[in-house]
PDB file of C-alpha atoms in Angstrom:
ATOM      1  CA  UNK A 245       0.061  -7.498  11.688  1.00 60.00           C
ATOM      2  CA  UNK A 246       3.241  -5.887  13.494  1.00 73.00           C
ATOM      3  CA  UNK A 247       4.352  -7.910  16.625  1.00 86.00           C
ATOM      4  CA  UNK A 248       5.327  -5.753  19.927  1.00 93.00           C
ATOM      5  CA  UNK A 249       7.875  -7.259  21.930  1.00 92.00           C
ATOM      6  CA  UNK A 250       9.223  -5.808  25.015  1.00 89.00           C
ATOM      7  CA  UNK A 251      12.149  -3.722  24.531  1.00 87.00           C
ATOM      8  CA  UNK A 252      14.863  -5.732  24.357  1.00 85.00           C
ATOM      9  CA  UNK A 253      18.672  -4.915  26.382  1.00 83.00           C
ATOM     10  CA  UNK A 254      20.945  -4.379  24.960  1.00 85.00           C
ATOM     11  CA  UNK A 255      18.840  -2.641  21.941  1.00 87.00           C
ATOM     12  CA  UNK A 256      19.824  -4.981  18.796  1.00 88.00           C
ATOM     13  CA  UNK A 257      22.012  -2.931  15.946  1.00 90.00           C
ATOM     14  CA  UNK A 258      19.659  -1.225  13.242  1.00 92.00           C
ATOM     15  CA  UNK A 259      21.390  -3.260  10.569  1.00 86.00           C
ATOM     16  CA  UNK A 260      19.224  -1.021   7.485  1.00 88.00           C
ATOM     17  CA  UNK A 261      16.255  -1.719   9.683  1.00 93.00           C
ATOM     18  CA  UNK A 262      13.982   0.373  11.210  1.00 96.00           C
ATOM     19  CA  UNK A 263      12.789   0.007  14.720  1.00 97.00           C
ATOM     20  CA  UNK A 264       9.530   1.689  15.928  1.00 98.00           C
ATOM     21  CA  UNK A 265       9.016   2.198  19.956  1.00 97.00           C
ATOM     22  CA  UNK A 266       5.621   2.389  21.505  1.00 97.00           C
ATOM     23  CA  UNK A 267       5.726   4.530  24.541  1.00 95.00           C
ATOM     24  CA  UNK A 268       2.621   4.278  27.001  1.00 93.00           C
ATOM     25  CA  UNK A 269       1.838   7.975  27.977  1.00 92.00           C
ATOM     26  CA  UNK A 270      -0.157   6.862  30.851  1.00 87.00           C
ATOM     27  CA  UNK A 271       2.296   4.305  32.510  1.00 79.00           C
ATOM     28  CA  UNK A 272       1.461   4.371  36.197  1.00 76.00           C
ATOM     29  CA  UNK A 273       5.311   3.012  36.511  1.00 74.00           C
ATOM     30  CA  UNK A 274       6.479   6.005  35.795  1.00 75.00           C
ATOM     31  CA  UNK A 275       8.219   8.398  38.087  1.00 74.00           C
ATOM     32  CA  UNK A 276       7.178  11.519  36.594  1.00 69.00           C
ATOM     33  CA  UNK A 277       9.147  14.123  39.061  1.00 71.00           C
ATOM     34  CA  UNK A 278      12.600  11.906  38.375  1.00 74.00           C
ATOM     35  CA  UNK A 279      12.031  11.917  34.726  1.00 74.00           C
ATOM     36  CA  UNK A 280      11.206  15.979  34.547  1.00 76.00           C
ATOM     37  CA  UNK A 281      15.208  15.960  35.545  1.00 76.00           C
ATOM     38  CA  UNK A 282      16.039  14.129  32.027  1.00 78.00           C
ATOM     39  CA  UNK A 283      14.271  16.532  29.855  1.00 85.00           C
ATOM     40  CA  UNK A 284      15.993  19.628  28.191  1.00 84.00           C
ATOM     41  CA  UNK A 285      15.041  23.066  29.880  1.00 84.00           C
ATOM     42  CA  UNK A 286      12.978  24.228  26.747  1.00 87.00           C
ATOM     43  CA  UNK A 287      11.348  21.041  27.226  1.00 86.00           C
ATOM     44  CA  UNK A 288      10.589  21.579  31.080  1.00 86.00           C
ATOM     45  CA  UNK A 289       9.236  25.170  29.888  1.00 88.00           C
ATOM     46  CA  UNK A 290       6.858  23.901  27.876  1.00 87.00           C
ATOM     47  CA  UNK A 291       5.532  21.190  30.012  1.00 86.00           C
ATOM     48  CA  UNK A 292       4.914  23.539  32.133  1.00 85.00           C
ATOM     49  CA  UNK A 293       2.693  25.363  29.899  1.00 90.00           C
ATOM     50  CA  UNK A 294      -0.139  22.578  29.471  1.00 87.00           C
ATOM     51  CA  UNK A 295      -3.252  23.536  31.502  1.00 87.00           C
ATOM     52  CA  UNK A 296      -4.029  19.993  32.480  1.00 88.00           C
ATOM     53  CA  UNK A 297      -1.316  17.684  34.347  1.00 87.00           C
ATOM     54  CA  UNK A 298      -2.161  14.602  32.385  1.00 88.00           C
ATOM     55  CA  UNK A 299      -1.180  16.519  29.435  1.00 89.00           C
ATOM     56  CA  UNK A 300       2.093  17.758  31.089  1.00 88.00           C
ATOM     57  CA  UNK A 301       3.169  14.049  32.279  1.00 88.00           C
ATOM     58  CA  UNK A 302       2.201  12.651  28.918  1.00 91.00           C
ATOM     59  CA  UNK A 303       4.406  15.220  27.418  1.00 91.00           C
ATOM     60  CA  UNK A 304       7.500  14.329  29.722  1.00 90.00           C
ATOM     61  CA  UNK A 305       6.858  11.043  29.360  1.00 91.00           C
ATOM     62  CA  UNK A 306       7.295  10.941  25.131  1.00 93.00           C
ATOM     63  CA  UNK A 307      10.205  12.997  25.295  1.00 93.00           C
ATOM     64  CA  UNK A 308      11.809  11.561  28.377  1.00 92.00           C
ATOM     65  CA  UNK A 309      11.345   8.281  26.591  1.00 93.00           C
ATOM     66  CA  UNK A 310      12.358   9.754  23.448  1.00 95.00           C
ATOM     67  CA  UNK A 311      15.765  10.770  24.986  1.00 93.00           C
ATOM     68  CA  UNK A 312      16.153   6.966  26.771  1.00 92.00           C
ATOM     69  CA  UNK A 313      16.028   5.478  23.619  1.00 95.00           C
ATOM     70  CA  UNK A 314      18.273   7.414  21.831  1.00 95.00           C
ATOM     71  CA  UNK A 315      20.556   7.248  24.987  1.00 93.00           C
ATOM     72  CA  UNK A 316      20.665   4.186  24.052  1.00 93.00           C
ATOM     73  CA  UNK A 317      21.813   3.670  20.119  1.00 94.00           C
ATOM     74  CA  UNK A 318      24.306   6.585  20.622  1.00 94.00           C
ATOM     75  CA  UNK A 319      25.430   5.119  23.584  1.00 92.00           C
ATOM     76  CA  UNK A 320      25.249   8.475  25.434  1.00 92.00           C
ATOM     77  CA  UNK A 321      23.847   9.900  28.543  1.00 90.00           C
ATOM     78  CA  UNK A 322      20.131  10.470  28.136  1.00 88.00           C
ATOM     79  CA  UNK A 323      20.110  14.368  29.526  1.00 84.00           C
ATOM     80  CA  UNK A 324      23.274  15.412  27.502  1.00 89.00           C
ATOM     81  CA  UNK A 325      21.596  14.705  24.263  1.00 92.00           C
ATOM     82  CA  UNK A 326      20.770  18.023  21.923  1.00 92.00           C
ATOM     83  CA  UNK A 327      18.727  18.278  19.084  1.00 93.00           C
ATOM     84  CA  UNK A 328      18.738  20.711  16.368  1.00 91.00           C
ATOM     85  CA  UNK A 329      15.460  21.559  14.173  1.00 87.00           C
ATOM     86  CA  UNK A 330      15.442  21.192  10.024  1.00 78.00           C
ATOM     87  CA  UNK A 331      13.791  24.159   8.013  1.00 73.00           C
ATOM     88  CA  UNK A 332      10.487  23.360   8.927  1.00 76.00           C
ATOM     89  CA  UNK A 333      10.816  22.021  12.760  1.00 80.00           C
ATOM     90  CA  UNK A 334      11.586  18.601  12.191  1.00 87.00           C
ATOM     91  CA  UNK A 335      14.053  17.441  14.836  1.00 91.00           C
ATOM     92  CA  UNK A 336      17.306  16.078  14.499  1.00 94.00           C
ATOM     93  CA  UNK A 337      20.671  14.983  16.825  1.00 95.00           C
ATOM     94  CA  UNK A 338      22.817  17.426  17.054  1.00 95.00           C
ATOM     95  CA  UNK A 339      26.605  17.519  16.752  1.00 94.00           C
ATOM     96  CA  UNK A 340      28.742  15.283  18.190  1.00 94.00           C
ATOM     97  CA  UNK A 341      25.474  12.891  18.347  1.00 94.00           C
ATOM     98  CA  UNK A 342      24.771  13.390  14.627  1.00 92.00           C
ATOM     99  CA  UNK A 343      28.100  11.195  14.513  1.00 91.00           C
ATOM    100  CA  UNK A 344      26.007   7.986  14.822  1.00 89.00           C
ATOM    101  CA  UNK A 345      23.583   8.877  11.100  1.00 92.00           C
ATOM    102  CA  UNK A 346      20.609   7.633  12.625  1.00 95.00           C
ATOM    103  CA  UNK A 347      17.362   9.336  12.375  1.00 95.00           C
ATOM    104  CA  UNK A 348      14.627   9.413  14.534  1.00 97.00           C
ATOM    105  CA  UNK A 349      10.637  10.373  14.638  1.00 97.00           C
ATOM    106  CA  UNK A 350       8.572  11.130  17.853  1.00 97.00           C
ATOM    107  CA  UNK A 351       4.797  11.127  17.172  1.00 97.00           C
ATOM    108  CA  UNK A 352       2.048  10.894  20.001  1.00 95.00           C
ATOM    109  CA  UNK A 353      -2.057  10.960  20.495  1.00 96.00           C
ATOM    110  CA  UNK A 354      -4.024  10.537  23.979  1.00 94.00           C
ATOM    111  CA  UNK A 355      -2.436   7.323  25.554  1.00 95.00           C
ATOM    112  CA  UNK A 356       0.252   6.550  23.171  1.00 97.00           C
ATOM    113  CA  UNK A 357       3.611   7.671  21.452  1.00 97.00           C
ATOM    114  CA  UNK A 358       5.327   6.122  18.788  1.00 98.00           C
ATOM    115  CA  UNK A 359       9.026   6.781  18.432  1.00 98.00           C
ATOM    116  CA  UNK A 360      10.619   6.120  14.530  1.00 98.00           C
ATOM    117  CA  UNK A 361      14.455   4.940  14.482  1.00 97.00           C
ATOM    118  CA  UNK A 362      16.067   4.357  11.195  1.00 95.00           C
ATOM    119  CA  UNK A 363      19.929   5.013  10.038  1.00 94.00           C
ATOM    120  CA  UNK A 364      19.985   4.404   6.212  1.00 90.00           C
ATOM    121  CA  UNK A 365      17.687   7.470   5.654  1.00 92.00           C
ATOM    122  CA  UNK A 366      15.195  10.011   7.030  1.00 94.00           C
ATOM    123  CA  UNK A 367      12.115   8.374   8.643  1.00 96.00           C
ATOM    124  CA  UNK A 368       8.582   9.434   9.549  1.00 95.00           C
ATOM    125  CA  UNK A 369       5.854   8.476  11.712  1.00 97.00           C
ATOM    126  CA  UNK A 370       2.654   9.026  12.682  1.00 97.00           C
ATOM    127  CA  UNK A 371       0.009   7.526  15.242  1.00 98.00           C
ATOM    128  CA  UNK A 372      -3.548   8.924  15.945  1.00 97.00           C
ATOM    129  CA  UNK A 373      -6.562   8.110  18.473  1.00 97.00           C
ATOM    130  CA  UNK A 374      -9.156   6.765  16.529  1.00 94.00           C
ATOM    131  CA  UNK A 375     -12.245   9.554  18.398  1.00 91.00           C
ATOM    132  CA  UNK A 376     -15.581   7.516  17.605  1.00 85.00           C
ATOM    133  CA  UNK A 377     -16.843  10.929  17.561  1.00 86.00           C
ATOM    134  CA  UNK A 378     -14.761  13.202  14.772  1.00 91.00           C
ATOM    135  CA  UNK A 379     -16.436  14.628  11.740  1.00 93.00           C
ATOM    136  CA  UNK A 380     -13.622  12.993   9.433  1.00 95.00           C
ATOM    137  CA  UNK A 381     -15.779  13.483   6.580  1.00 94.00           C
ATOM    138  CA  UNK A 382     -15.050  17.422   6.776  1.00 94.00           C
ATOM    139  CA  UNK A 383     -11.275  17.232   7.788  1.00 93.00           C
ATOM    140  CA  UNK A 384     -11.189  14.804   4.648  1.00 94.00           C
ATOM    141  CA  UNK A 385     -13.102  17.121   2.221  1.00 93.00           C
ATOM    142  CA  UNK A 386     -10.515  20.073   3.278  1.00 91.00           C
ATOM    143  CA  UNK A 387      -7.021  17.899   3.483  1.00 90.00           C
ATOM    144  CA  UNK A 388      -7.413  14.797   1.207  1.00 91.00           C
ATOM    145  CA  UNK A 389      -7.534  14.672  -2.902  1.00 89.00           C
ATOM    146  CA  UNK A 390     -10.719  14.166  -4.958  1.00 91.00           C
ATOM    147  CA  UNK A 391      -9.722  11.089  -5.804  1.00 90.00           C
ATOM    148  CA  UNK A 392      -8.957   9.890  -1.881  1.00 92.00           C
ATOM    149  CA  UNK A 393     -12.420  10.892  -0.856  1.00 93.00           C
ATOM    150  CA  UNK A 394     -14.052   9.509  -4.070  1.00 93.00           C
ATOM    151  CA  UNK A 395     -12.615   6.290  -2.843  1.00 93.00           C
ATOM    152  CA  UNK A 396     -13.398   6.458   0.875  1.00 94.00           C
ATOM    153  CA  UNK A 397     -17.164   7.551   0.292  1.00 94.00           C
ATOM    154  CA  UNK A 398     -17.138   4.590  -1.503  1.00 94.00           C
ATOM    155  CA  UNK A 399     -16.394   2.572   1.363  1.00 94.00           C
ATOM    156  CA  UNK A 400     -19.072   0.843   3.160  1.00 94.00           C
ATOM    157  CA  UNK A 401     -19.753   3.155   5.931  1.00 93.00           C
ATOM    158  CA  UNK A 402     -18.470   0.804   8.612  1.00 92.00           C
ATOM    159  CA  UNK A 403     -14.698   1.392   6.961  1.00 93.00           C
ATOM    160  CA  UNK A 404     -14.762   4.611   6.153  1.00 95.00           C
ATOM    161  CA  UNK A 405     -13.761   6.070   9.775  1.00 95.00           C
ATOM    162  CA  UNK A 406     -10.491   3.695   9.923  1.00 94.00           C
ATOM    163  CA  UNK A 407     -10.158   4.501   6.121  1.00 95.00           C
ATOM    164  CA  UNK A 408      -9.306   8.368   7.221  1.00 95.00           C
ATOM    165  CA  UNK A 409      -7.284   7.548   9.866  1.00 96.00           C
ATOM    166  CA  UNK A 410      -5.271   5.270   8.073  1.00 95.00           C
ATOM    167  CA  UNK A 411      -4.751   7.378   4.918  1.00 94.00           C
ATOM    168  CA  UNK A 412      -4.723  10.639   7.641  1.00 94.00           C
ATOM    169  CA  UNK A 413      -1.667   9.141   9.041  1.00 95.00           C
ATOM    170  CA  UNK A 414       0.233   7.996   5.722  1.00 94.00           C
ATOM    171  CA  UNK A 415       0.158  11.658   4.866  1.00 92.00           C
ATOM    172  CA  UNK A 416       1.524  12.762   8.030  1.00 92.00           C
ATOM    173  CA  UNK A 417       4.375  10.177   8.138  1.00 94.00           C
ATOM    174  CA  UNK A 418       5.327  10.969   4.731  1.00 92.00           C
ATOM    175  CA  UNK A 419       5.508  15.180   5.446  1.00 90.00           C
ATOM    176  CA  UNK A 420       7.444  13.821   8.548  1.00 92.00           C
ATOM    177  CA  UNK A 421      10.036  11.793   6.935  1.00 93.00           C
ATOM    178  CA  UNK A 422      10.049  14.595   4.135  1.00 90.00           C
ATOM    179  CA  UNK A 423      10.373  17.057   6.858  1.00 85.00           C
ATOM    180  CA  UNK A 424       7.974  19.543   4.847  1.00 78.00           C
ATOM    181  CA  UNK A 425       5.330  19.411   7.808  1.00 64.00           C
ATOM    182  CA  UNK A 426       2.016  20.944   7.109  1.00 53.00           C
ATOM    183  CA  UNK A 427       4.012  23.342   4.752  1.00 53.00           C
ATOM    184  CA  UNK A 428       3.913  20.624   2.243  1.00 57.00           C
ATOM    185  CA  UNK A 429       1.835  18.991  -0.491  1.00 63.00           C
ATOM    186  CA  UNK A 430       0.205  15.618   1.198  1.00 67.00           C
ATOM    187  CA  UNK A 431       0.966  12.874  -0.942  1.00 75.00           C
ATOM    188  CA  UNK A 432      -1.859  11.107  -2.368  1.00 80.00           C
ATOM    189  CA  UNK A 433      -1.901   7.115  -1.257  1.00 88.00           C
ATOM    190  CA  UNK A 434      -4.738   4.496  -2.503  1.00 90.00           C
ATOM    191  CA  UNK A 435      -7.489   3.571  -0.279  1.00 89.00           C
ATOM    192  CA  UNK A 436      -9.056  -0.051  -0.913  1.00 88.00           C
ATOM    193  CA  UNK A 437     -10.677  -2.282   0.643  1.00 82.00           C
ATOM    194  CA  UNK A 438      -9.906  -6.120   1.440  1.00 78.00           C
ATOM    195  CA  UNK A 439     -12.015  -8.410   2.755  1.00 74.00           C
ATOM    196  CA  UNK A 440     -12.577  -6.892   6.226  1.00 79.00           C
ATOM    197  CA  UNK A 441      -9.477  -4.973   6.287  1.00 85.00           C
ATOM    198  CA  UNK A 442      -8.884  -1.349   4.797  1.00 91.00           C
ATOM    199  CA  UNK A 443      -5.391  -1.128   3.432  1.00 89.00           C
ATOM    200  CA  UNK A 444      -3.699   2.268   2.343  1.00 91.00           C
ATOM    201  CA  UNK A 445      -1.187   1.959  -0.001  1.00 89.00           C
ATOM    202  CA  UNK A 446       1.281   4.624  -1.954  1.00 89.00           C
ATOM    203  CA  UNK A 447       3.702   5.222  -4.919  1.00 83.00           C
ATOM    204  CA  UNK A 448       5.872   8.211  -4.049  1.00 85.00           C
ATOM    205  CA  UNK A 449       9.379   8.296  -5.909  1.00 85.00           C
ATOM    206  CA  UNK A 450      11.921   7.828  -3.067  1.00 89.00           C
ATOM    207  CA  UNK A 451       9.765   6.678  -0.365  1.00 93.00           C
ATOM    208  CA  UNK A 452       8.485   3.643   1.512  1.00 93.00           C
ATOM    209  CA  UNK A 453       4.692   3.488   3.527  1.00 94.00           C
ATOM    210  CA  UNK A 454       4.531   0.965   6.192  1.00 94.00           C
ATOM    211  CA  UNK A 455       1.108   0.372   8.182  1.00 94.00           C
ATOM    212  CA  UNK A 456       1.428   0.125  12.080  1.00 96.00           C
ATOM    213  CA  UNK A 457      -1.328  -1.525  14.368  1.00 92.00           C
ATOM    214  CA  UNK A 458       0.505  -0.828  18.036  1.00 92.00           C
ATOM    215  CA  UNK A 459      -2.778  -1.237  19.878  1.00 93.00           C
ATOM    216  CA  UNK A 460      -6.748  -1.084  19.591  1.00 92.00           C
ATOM    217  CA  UNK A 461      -8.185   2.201  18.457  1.00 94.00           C
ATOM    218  CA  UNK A 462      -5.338   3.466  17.281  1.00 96.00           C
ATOM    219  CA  UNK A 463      -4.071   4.246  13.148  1.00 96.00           C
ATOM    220  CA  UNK A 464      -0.496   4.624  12.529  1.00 97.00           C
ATOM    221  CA  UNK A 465       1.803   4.220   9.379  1.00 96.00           C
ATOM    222  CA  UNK A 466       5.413   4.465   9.033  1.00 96.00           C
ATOM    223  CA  UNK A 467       7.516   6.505   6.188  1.00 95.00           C
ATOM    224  CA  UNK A 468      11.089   5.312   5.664  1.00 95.00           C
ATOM    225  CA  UNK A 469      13.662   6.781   2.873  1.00 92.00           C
ATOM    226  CA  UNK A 470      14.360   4.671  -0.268  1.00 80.00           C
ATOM    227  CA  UNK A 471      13.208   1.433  -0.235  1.00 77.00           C
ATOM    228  CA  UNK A 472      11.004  -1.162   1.969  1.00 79.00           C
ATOM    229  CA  UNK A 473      12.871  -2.338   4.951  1.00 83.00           C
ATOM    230  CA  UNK A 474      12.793  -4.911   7.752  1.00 92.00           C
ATOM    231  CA  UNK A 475      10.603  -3.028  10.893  1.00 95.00           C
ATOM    232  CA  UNK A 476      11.069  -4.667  14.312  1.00 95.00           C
ATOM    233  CA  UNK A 477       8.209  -3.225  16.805  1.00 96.00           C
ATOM    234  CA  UNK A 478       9.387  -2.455  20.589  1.00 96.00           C
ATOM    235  CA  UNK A 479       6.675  -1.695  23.985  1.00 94.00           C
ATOM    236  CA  UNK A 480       9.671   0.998  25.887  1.00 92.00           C
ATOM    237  CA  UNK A 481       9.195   0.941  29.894  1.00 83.00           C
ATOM    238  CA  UNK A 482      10.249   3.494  31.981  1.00 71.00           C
ATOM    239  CA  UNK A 483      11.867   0.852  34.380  1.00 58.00           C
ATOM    240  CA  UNK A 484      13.244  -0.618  30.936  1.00 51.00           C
TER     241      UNK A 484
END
């Protein structure tokens, strides 16, 4: 079970850790018309663009507190920050900020974001709402191995919807922290069950899974590069 502290100031050194931020997209603290100034001008463009305003403040909101918390571990100013994009989209600090070798994931569903910081490697994350709703069984049959949905029709069907979402995520965070996207293969994990808890777990060369439980109704799993590290969870706050 992760622990979520509030964020804390000045943001402890990453020390080979990783730190993961959860980032309340519907914070009714947050001054959405001062924050629009923070964000880049491609990102102001594309706010723009969502046909609902909850969508377009919970957009400014993950990537204004995106660029805050970087701000913060490359001790720069929040709006000056640049980012470049790898081969297939994945975003990364751009020169001089690259300076600082830490790496950084932004992932975000409904009500929540999740940022990823690591600097002894690439990182991935990913964090999805839990709709009581969703045909997983179909998504599943298209996107996950024989073998994965052998194991999770073999679930009692009580587990089987937080059994997708969990092994739905560890996929994601792994093409994240890969930075192959949907271009590449999904990594199979193991599904099994424990008592009354599903856990996903994998064996990819390189690579280390990490479950996340930020809040209730939510799956999310972390990805970091080489080996298993210390993970210290973080609630950001726009008046933070």
């Amino acid at each position: 079970m992760n622990r979520w502290s509030t964020g804390p100031d000045p943001i402890p050194p990453l020390a080979g850790n990783a730190h993961v931020w959860a980032v309340e997209l519907d914070d009714s603290g947050f001054d959405g018309f001062e924050w629009h100034g923070r964000i880049s001008p491609k990102e102001q463009a594309r706010a723009v663009r969502f046909k609902f305003d909850k969508d377009q403040r919970r957009y400014i909101i993950a990537h204004a507190a995106l660029r805050d918390i970087m701000a913060a571990y490359t001790n720069a100013e929040a709006a000056s920050l640049q980012f470049n994009n790898g081969p297939n989209g994945k975003p990364k600090l751009a020169p001089p900020f690259d300076a600082s070798g830490i790496e950084f994931n932004l992932s975000h569903s409904h009500e929540l974001a999740l940022v990823a910081v690591n600097q002894t490697g690439e990182v991935g994350v990913d964090i999805e709402f839990a709709k009581p709703d969703f045909d997983f069984l179909e998504v599943a049959n298209r996107f996950f191995t024989k073998r994965e949905v052998a194991a999770l029709r073999a679930l009692p069907s009580v587990f089987q919807s937080q059994a997708f979402y969990k092994c739905w995520t560890s996929k994601e965070a792994f093409l994240k922290a890969k930075g192959t996207g949907l271009s590449g293969e999904l990594d199979e994990v193991k599904i099994t069950l424990s008592g009354e808890h599903v856990q996903i777990k994998a064996n990819v060369a390189g690579w280390s899974l990490a479950e996340l439980e930020p809040t209730e109704g939510y799956e999310a799993a972390l990805v970091t590069e080489c080996r298993p590290m210390e993970i210290s969870c973080f609630r950001w706050k726009a008046a933070w």
